[in-house]
XYZ file of C-alpha atoms in Angstrom:
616
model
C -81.975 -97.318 -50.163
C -79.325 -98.797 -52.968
C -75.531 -99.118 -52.200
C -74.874 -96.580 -54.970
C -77.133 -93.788 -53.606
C -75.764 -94.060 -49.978
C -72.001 -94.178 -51.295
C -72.549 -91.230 -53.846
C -72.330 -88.831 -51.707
C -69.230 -89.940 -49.613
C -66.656 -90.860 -52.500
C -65.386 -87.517 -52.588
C -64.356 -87.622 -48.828
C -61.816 -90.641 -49.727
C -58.596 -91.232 -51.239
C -58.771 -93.609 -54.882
C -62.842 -93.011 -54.821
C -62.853 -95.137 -58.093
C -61.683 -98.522 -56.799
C -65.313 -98.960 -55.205
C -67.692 -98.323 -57.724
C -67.522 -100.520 -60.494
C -68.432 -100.194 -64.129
C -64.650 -100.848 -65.296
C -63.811 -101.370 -69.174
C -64.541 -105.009 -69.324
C -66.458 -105.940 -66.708
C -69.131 -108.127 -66.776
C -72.922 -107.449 -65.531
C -75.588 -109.703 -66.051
C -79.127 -109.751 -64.922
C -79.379 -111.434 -62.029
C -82.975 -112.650 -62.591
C -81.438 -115.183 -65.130
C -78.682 -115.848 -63.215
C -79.157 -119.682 -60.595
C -76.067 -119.307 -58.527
C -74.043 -115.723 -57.593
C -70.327 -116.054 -56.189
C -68.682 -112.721 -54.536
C -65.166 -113.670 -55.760
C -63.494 -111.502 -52.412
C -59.853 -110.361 -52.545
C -58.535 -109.636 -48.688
C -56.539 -106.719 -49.719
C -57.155 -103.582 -51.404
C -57.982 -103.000 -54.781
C -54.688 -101.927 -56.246
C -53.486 -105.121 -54.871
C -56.418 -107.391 -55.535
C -56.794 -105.975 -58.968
C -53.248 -107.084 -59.727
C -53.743 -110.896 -59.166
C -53.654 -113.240 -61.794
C -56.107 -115.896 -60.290
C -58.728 -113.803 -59.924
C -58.736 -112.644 -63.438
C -59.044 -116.111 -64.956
C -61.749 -117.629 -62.399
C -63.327 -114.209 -62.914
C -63.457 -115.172 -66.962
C -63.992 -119.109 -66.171
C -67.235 -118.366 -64.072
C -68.401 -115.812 -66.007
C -68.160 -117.407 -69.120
C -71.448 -119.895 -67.986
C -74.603 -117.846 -68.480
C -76.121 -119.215 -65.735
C -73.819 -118.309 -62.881
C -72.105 -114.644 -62.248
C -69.040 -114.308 -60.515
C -68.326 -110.285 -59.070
C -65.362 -108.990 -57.406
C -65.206 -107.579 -54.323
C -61.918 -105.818 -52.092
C -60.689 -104.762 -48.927
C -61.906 -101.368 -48.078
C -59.197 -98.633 -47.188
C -59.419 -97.380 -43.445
C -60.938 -94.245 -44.179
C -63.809 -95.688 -46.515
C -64.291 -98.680 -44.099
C -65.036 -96.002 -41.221
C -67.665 -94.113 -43.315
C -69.065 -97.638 -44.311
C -69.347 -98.045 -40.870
C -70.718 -94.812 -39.476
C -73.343 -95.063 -42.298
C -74.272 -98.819 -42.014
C -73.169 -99.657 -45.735
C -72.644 -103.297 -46.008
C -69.806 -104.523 -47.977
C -70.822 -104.862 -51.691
C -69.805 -105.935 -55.313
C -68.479 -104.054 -57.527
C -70.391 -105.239 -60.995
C -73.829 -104.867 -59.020
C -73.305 -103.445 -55.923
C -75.289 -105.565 -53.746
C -74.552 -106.827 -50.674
C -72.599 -109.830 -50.461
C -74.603 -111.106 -47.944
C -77.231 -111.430 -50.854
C -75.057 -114.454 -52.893
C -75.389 -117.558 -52.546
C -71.041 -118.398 -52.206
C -68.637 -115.608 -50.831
C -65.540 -116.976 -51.600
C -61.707 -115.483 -50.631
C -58.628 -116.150 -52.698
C -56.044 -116.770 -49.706
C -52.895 -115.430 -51.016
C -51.049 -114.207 -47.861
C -51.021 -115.299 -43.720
C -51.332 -111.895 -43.202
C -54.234 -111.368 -44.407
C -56.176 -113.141 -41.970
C -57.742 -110.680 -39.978
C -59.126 -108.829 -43.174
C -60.827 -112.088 -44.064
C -62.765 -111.651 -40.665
C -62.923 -107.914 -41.044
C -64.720 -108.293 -44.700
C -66.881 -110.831 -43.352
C -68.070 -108.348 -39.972
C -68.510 -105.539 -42.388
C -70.945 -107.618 -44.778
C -73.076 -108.887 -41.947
C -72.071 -112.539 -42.444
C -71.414 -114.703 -38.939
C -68.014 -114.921 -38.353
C -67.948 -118.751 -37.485
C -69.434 -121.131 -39.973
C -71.143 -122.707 -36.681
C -72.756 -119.760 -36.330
C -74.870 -119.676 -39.854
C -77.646 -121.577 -39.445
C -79.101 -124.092 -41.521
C -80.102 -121.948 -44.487
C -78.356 -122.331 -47.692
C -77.013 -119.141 -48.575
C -74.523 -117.491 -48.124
C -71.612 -120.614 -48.450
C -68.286 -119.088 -47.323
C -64.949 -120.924 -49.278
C -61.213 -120.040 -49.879
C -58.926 -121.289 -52.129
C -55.340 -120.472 -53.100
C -52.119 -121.140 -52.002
C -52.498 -120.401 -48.052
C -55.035 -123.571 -48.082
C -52.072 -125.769 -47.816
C -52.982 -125.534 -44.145
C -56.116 -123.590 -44.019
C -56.834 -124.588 -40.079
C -56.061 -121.550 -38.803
C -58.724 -120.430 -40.376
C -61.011 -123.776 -40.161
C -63.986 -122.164 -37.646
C -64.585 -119.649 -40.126
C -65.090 -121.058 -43.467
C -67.328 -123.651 -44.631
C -65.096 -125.546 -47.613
C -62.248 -125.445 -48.783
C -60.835 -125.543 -52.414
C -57.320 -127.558 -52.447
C -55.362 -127.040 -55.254
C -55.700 -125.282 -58.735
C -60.076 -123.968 -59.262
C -60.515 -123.844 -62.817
C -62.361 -126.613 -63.146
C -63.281 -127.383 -59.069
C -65.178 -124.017 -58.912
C -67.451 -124.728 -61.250
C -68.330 -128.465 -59.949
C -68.976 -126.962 -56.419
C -71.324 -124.184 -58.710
C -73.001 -127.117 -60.206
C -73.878 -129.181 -57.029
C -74.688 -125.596 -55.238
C -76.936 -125.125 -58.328
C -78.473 -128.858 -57.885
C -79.230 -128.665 -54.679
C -80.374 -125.012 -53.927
C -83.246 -126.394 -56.491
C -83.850 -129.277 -54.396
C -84.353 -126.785 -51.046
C -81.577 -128.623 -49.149
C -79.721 -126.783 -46.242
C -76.249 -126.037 -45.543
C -75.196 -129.695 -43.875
C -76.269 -131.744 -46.809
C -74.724 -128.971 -49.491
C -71.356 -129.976 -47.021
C -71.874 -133.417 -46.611
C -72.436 -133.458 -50.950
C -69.591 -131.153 -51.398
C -67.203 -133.147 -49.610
C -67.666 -135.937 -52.042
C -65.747 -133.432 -55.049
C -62.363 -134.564 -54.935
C -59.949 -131.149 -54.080
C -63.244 -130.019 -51.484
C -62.115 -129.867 -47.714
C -65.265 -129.277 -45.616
C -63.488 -128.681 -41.989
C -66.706 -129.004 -40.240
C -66.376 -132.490 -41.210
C -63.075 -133.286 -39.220
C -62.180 -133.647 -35.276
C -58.395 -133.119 -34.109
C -57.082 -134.612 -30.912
C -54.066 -133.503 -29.916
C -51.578 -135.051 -27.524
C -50.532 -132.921 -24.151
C -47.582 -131.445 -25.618
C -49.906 -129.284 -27.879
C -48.881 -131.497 -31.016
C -51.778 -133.534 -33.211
C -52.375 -136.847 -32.070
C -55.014 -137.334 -34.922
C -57.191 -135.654 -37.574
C -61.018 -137.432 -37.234
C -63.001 -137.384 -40.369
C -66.791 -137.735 -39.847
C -69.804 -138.416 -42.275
C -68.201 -139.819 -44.963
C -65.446 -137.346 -45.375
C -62.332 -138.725 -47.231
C -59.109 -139.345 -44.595
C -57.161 -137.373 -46.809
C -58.119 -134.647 -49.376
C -56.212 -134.786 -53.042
C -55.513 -131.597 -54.695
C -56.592 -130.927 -58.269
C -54.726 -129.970 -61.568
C -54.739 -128.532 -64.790
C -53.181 -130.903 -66.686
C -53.193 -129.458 -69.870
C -52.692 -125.540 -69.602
C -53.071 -125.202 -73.947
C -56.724 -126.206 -73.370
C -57.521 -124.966 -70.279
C -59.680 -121.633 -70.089
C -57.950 -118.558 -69.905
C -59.177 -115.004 -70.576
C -59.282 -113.117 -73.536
C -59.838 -109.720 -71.893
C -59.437 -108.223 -68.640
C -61.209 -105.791 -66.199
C -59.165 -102.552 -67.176
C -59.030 -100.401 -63.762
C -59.546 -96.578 -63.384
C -56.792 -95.991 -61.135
C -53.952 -97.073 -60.921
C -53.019 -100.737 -59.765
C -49.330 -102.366 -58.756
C -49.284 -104.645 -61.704
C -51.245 -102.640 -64.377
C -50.799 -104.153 -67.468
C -51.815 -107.152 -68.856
C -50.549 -110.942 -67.925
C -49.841 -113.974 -69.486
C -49.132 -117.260 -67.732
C -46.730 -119.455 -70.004
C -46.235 -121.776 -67.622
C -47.188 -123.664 -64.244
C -44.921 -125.017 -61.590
C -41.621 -125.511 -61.021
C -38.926 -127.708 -61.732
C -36.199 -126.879 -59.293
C -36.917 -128.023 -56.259
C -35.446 -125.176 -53.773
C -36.209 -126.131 -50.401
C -37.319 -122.859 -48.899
C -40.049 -122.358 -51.931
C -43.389 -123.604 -51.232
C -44.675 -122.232 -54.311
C -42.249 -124.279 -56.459
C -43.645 -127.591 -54.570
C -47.176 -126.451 -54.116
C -47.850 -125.799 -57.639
C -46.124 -129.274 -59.222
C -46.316 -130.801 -61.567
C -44.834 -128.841 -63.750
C -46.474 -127.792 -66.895
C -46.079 -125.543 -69.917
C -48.451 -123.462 -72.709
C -47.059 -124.108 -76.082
C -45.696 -121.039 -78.214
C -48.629 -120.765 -80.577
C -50.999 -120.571 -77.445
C -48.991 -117.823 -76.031
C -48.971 -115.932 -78.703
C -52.759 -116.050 -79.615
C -53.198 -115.180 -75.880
C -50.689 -111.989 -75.583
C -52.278 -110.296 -78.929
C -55.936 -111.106 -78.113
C -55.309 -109.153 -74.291
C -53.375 -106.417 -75.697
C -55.923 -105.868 -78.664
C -59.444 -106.180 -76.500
C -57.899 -104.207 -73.055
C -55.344 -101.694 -75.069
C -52.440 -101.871 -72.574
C -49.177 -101.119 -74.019
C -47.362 -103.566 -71.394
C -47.590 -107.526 -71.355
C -45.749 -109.604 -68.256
C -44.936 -113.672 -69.398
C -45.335 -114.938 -66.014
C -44.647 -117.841 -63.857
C -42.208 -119.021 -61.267
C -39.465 -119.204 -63.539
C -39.874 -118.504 -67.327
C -36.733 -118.806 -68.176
C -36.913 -122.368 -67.696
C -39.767 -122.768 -70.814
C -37.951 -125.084 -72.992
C -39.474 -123.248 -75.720
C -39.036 -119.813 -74.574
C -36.639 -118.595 -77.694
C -39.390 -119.969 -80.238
C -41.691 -118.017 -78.591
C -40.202 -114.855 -78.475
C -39.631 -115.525 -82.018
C -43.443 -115.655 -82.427
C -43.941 -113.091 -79.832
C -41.999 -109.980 -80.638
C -42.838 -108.950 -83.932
C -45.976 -108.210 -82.635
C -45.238 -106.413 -79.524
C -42.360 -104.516 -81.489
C -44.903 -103.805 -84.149
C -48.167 -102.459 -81.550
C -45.453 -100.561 -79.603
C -46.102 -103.228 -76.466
C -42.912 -103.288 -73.646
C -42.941 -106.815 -72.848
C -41.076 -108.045 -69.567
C -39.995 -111.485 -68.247
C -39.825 -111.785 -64.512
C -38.987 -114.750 -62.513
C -35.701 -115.643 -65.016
C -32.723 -117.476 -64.146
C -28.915 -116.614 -63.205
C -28.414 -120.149 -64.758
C -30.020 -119.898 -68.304
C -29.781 -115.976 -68.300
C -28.252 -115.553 -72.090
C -26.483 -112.807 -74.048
C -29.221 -113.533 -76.816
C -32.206 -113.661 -74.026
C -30.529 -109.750 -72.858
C -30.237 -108.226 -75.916
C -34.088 -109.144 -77.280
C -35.305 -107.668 -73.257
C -33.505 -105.156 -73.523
C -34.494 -104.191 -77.613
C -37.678 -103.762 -75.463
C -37.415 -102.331 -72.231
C -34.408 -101.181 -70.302
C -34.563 -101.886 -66.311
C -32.648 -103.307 -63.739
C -31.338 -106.704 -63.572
C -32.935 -108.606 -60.235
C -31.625 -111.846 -59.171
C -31.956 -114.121 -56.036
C -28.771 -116.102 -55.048
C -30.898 -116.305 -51.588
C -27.569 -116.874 -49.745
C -24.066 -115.656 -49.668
C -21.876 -118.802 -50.051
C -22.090 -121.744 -52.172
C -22.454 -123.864 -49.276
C -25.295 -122.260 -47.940
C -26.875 -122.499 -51.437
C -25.933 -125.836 -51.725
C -27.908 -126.384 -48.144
C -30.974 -125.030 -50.024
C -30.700 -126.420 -53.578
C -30.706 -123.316 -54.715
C -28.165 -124.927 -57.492
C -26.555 -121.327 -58.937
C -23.212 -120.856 -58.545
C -21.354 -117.552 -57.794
C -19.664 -117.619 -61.286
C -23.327 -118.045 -62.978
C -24.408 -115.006 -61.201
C -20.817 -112.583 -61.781
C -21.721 -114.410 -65.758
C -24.910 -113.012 -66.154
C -24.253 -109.561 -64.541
C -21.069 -109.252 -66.869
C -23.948 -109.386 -69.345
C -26.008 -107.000 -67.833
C -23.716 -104.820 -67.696
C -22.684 -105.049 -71.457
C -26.300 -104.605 -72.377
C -26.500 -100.857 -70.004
C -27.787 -102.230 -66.932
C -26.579 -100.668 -63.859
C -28.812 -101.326 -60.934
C -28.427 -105.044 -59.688
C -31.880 -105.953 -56.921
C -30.201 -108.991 -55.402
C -32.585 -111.290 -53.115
C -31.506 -113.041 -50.128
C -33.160 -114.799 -46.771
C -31.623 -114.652 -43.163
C -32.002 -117.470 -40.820
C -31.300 -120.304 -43.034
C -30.805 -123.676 -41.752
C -27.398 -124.421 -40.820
C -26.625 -120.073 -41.373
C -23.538 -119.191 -39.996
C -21.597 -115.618 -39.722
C -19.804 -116.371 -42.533
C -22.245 -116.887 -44.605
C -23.607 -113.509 -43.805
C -20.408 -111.772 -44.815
C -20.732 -113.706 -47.632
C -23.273 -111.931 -49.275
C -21.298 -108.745 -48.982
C -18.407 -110.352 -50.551
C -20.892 -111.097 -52.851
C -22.136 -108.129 -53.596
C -18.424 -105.975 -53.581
C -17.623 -108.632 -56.401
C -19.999 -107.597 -58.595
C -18.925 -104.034 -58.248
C -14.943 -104.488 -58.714
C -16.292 -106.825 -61.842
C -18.169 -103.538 -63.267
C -15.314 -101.349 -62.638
C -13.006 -104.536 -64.616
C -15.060 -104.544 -67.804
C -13.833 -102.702 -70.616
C -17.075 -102.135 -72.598
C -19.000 -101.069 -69.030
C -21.373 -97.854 -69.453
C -19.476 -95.221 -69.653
C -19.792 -92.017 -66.839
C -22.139 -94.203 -64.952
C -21.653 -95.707 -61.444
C -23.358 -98.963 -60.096
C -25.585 -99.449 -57.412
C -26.346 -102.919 -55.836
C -29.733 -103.057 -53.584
C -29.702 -106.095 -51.325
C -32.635 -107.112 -49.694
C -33.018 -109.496 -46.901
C -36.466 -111.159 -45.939
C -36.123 -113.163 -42.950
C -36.449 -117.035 -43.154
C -40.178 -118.581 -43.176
C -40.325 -122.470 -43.115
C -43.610 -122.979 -44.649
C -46.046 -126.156 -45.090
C -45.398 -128.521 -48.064
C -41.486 -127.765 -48.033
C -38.404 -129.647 -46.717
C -37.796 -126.768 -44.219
C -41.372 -127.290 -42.695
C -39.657 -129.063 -40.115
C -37.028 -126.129 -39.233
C -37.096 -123.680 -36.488
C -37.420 -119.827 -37.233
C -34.529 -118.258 -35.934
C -35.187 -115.744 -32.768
C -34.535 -112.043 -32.972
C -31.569 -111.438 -31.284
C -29.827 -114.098 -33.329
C -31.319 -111.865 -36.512
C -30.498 -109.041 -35.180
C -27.026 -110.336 -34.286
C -26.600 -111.314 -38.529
C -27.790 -107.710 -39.344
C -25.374 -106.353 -38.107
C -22.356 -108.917 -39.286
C -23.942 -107.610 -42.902
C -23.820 -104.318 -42.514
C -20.070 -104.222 -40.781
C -19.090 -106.723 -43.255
C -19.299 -104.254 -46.615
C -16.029 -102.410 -46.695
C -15.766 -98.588 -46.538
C -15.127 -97.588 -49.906
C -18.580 -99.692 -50.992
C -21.259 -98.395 -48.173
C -22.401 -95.873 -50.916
C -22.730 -98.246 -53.567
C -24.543 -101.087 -51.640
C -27.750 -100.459 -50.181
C -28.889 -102.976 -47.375
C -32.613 -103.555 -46.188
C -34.981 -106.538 -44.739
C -38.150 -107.168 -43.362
C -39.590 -106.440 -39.838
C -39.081 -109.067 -37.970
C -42.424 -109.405 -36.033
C -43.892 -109.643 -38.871
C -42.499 -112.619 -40.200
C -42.384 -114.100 -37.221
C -46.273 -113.955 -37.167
C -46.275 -115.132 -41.152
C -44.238 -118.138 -39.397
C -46.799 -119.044 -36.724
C -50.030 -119.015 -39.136
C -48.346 -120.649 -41.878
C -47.631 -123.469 -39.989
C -50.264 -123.087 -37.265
C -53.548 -125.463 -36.329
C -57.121 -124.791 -35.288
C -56.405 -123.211 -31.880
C -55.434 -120.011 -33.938
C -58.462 -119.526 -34.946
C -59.034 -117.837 -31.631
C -56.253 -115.596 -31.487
C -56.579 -114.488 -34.981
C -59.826 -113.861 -33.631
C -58.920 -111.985 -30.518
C -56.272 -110.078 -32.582
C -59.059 -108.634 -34.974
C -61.400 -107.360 -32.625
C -58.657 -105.183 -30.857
C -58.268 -103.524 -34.031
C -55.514 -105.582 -35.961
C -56.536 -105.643 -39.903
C -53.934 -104.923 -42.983
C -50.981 -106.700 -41.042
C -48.647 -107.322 -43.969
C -48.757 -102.775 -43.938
C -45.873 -101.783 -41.739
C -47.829 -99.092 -40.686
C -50.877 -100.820 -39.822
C -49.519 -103.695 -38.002
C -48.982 -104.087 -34.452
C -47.139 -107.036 -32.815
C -48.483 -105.650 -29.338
C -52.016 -106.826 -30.024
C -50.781 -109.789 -31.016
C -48.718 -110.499 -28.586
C -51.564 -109.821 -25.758
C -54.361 -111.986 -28.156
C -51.574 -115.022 -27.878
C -51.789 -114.397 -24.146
C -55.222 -113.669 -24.074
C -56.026 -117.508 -25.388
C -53.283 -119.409 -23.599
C -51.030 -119.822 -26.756
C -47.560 -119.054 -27.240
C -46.065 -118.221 -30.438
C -42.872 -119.699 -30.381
C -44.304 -123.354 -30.226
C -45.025 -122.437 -34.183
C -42.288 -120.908 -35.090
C -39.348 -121.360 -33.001
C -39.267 -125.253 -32.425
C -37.808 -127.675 -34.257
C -40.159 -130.561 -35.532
C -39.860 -134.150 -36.034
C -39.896 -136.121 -39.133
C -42.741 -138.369 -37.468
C -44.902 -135.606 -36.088
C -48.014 -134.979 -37.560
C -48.718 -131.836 -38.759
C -52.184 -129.541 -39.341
C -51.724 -130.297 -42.985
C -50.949 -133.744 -43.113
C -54.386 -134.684 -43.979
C -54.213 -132.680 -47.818
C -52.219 -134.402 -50.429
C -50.136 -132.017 -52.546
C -49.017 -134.791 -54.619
C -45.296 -134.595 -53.386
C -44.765 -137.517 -50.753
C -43.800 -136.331 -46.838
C -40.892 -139.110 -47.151
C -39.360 -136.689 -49.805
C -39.477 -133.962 -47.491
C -37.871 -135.457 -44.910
C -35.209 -137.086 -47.157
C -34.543 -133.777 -48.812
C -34.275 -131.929 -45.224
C -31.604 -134.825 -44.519
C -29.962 -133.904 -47.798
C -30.013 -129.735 -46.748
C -27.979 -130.937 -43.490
C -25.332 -132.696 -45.143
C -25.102 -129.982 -47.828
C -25.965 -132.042 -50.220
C -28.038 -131.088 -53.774
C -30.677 -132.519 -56.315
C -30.603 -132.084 -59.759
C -33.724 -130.470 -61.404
C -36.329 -132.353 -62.527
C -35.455 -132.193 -66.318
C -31.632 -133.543 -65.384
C -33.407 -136.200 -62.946
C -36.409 -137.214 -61.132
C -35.993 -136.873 -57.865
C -38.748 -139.548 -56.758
C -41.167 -136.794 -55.325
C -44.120 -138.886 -55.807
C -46.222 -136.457 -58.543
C -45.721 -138.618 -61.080
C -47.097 -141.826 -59.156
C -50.221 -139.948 -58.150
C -51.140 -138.461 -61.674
C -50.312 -141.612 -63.605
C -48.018 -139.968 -66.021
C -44.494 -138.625 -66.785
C -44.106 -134.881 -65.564
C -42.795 -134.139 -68.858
């Protein structure tokens, strides 16, 4: 019996019945007779989410644009589709063809999120794959990889996958295709596909690696075996103008968080905060030119039809060509009646000129991040944005009709203190006695300032990898200071929320976690803990008793302060920025000191040594 004839008949009985069966405006189907090699591209979250994700859509294109391999997508189910999956025995499928993913010859997940762990296990259960890549035989087929950002320490998750992708898959993807391809021909099992594999540079094969630790429960070594490299070099894009990138996109039937169409004008980042793993992970940092942007935006509006197009990056604002290519740019979106938004911009380079041509588009509210409430605190974290930038650009804002400021901040900042915390309330009332100030201020309208508080993570890969988490009663403690902090006559013009607490303490743990976790993400799972990053799926209590359950306590991953000589999980991938930096720019945090951005000076993070080449 076929996929589609078993699910027919239960679709109606679940919410969104259109995110699981395909046949989208744009995508692709081939004939899988004349196809050699067949990747389930799997996204660990739901479709609206998955469907959303910029990566996916260009390796999506990139595979799919070689005849002879066909890449399909393939999402979290929701709970009450999963059950009827379940109760009926329906394995988990692909959307262009419906078959079983069990059936391809690579599953591979995009690891965007810790907290997405246990769906990674969950997906793999409900398609009938072993869990553990032990556990798979010698056969060939099916190869389970990640990629994405979360592989900066994937050894959490090292039992279950066979390879690794480190680093940026354009190109990568394919290569592993072509040796799969190769030696699938040849008739050659799994441990030779490894052993081969582990020869690409930006491959991490796991299976090929033994970790001794020392009795304190830190690393005392990572063992490579068989020829595997002692350290594993991520790989680049170097040149984003010729580098592939889609000219259409699957076009959803239901509604999706980011539904509109996306255009990456840059890559990287060139500030250097030291809470932002992102800006580190993705250097060096590189930019499309206008011309390429432009041909881009108009052919993905013209073959998908949305009437919305997102420049996106980590900070576009900080394209040193971004004025050309609005010039370029909005003519036509004016013209074809496209909105066209900018997130990720700058209180820094946030200009009158850059306001008015937004907002001659699309009128929202202005979101910022200062990330912390004094300028020493922001100093601590090179956050480089002074107070006066930000009261600068929301005097702008506020001449241009905005009303609703989203500011960003973290709690639990190294070297935080109370006043600090009361600091972004003082903040935040400044901003409001500066609207009421302003002569030309939109008249018979009142402001309203959201402030939103995540708490701390120190992640891989960052000069806060080496920083404790702070506990819960000390957060708990600075929630409060915040709230008491806002005077009276602003309570109802400041709104104040943040994260649960447990659940970044878990994003803590994995992020910075080793291969004993694999167990208690393990444990976790089969009590029933899936969706974690959903407030109202996830429960701390299972956690808690799977930690117990395998003899591991949480706190030696989040809560303790590390050494500049320890050696971590990750220490054996090479991001291209040196450890030395880190460590030099954690020194620099404690004594409040900051670096300049990378186009005022290089900082001596070591990219440039390792790609042979300027950054700029």
């Amino acid at each position: 019996m076929s996929v589609l004839s078993q699910i027919e008949p239960l679709l109606l009985q679940v919410q969104k019945p259109a995110q699981y069966i395909g046949g989208e405006v744009g995508s692709i189907v081939k004939d899988k007779s004349q196809v050699a090699v067949r990747f389930a591209f799997c996204f660990p979250d739901t479709y609206e989410i998955g469907m959303s994700h910029l990566g996916m859509k260009i390796l999506y294109g990139a595979t799919n644009a070689r005849k002879e391999y066909w890449c399909e997508r393939v999402f979290a189910p929701c709970a009450d589709f999963e059950a009827l999956m379940r109760e009926h025995q329906i394995p988990l499928y692909a959307l262009e063809s419906l078959d079983p993913i069990r059936e391809f010859d690579m599953v591979g997940f995009t690891l965007q999120y810790e907290l997405s762990f246990t769906n990674i296990l969950n997906m793999l259960d409900l398609a009938g794959i072993p869990l553990h890549a032990a556990d798979r035989g010698e056969s060939l087929a099916p190869i389970v990889v990640a990629g994405g950002p979360c592989v900066c320490n994937p050894e959490p998750l090292a039992d279950f996958f066979d390879l690794f992708i480190v680093g940026e898959g354009e190109e990568v993807n394919l290569e592993l295709m072509d040796l799969y391809r190769e030696m699938k021909a040849r008739g050659a099992g799994r441990r030779a596909f490894l052993q081969e594999a582990a020869r690409i540079p930006g491959i991490y094969v796991p299976s090929l690696y033994t970790v001794a630790y020392h009795e304190d429960g830190t690393i005392r070594e990572m063992i490579p075996h068989d020829g595997a490299p002692q350290t594993i070099q991520k790989r680049i894009i170097p040149d984003l103008d010729h580098a592939f990138y889609p000219d259409t996109l699957v076009v959803p039937f239901t509604e999706t968080v980011h539904d509109r169409a996306v255009e990456e004008v840059l890559r990287g980042c060139l500030r250097g905060c030291r809470f932002c793993q992102a800006g580190f992970l993705y250097r060096p940092f590189r930019e499309k030119s206008p011309e390429t942007i432009n041909r881009q935006c108009r052919a993905l509006c013209d073959n998908t039809g949305y009437q919305e197009i997102s420049l996106s990056s980590l900070s576009t604002s900080d394209h040193s060509r971004l004025s050309e290519t609005l010039e370029e740019l909005l003519p036509y979106t004016e013209s074809h009646r496209v909105n066209l938004t900018l997130p990720s911009l700058r209180v820094d380079n946030f200009s009158k000129e850059l306001m008015e041509r937004i907002q001659g588009v699309r009128k929202s509210s202005l979101t910022f991040a200062p990330e912390a409430g004094t300028q020493r605190l922001r100093d601590v974290i090179n956050k480089n944005v002074t107070e006066e930038e930000l009261i600068r650009t929301a005097d702008i804002a506020f001449s241009g009709g905005m009303t609703n400021v989203k500011l960003y901040f973290m709690m639990g900042l190294p070297t935080e203190t109370l006043e600090d915390i009361a600091g972004i309330a003082a903040l935040a009332e400044r901003l409001i006695d500066h609207f009421y100030q302003m002569p030309d201020r939109p008249k018979g309208r009142g402001i309203q300032i959201s402030i939103s508080c995540a708490t701390f993570v120190p992640k891989p890969f960052t000069p806060f990898q080496y920083e404790p988490q702070i506990c819960r009663e000390e957060l708990e403690k600075r929630q409060a200071h915040l709230l008491e902090s806002i005077q009276p006559r602003n309570r109802r013009k400041i709104k104040v929320s943040w994260h649960t607490y447990e659940i970044s303490l878990l994003e803590a743990v994995l992020a910075r976690g080793d291969r004993r976790l694999g167990q208690v993400i393990e444990t976790a799972w089969r009590s029933g803990c899936k969706f974690d990053s959903w407030s109202e799926c996830f429960s701390y209590e299972k956690w808690e008793a799977a930690f117990s359950a395998c003899g591991l306590d949480p706190t030696f991953y989040a809560n303790r302060q590390r050494a500049y000589e320890e050696i971590f999980p990750w220490d054996h991938l090479d991001y291209l920025v040196d450890k030395a930096f880190f460590a030099a720019e954690n020194k620099a945090a404690h004594a409040s000191c900051t670096t300049p951005h990378c186009r005022i000076k290089c900082a001596g993070c070591g990219v440039n040594r390792k790609i042979g080449r300027a950054c700029f």
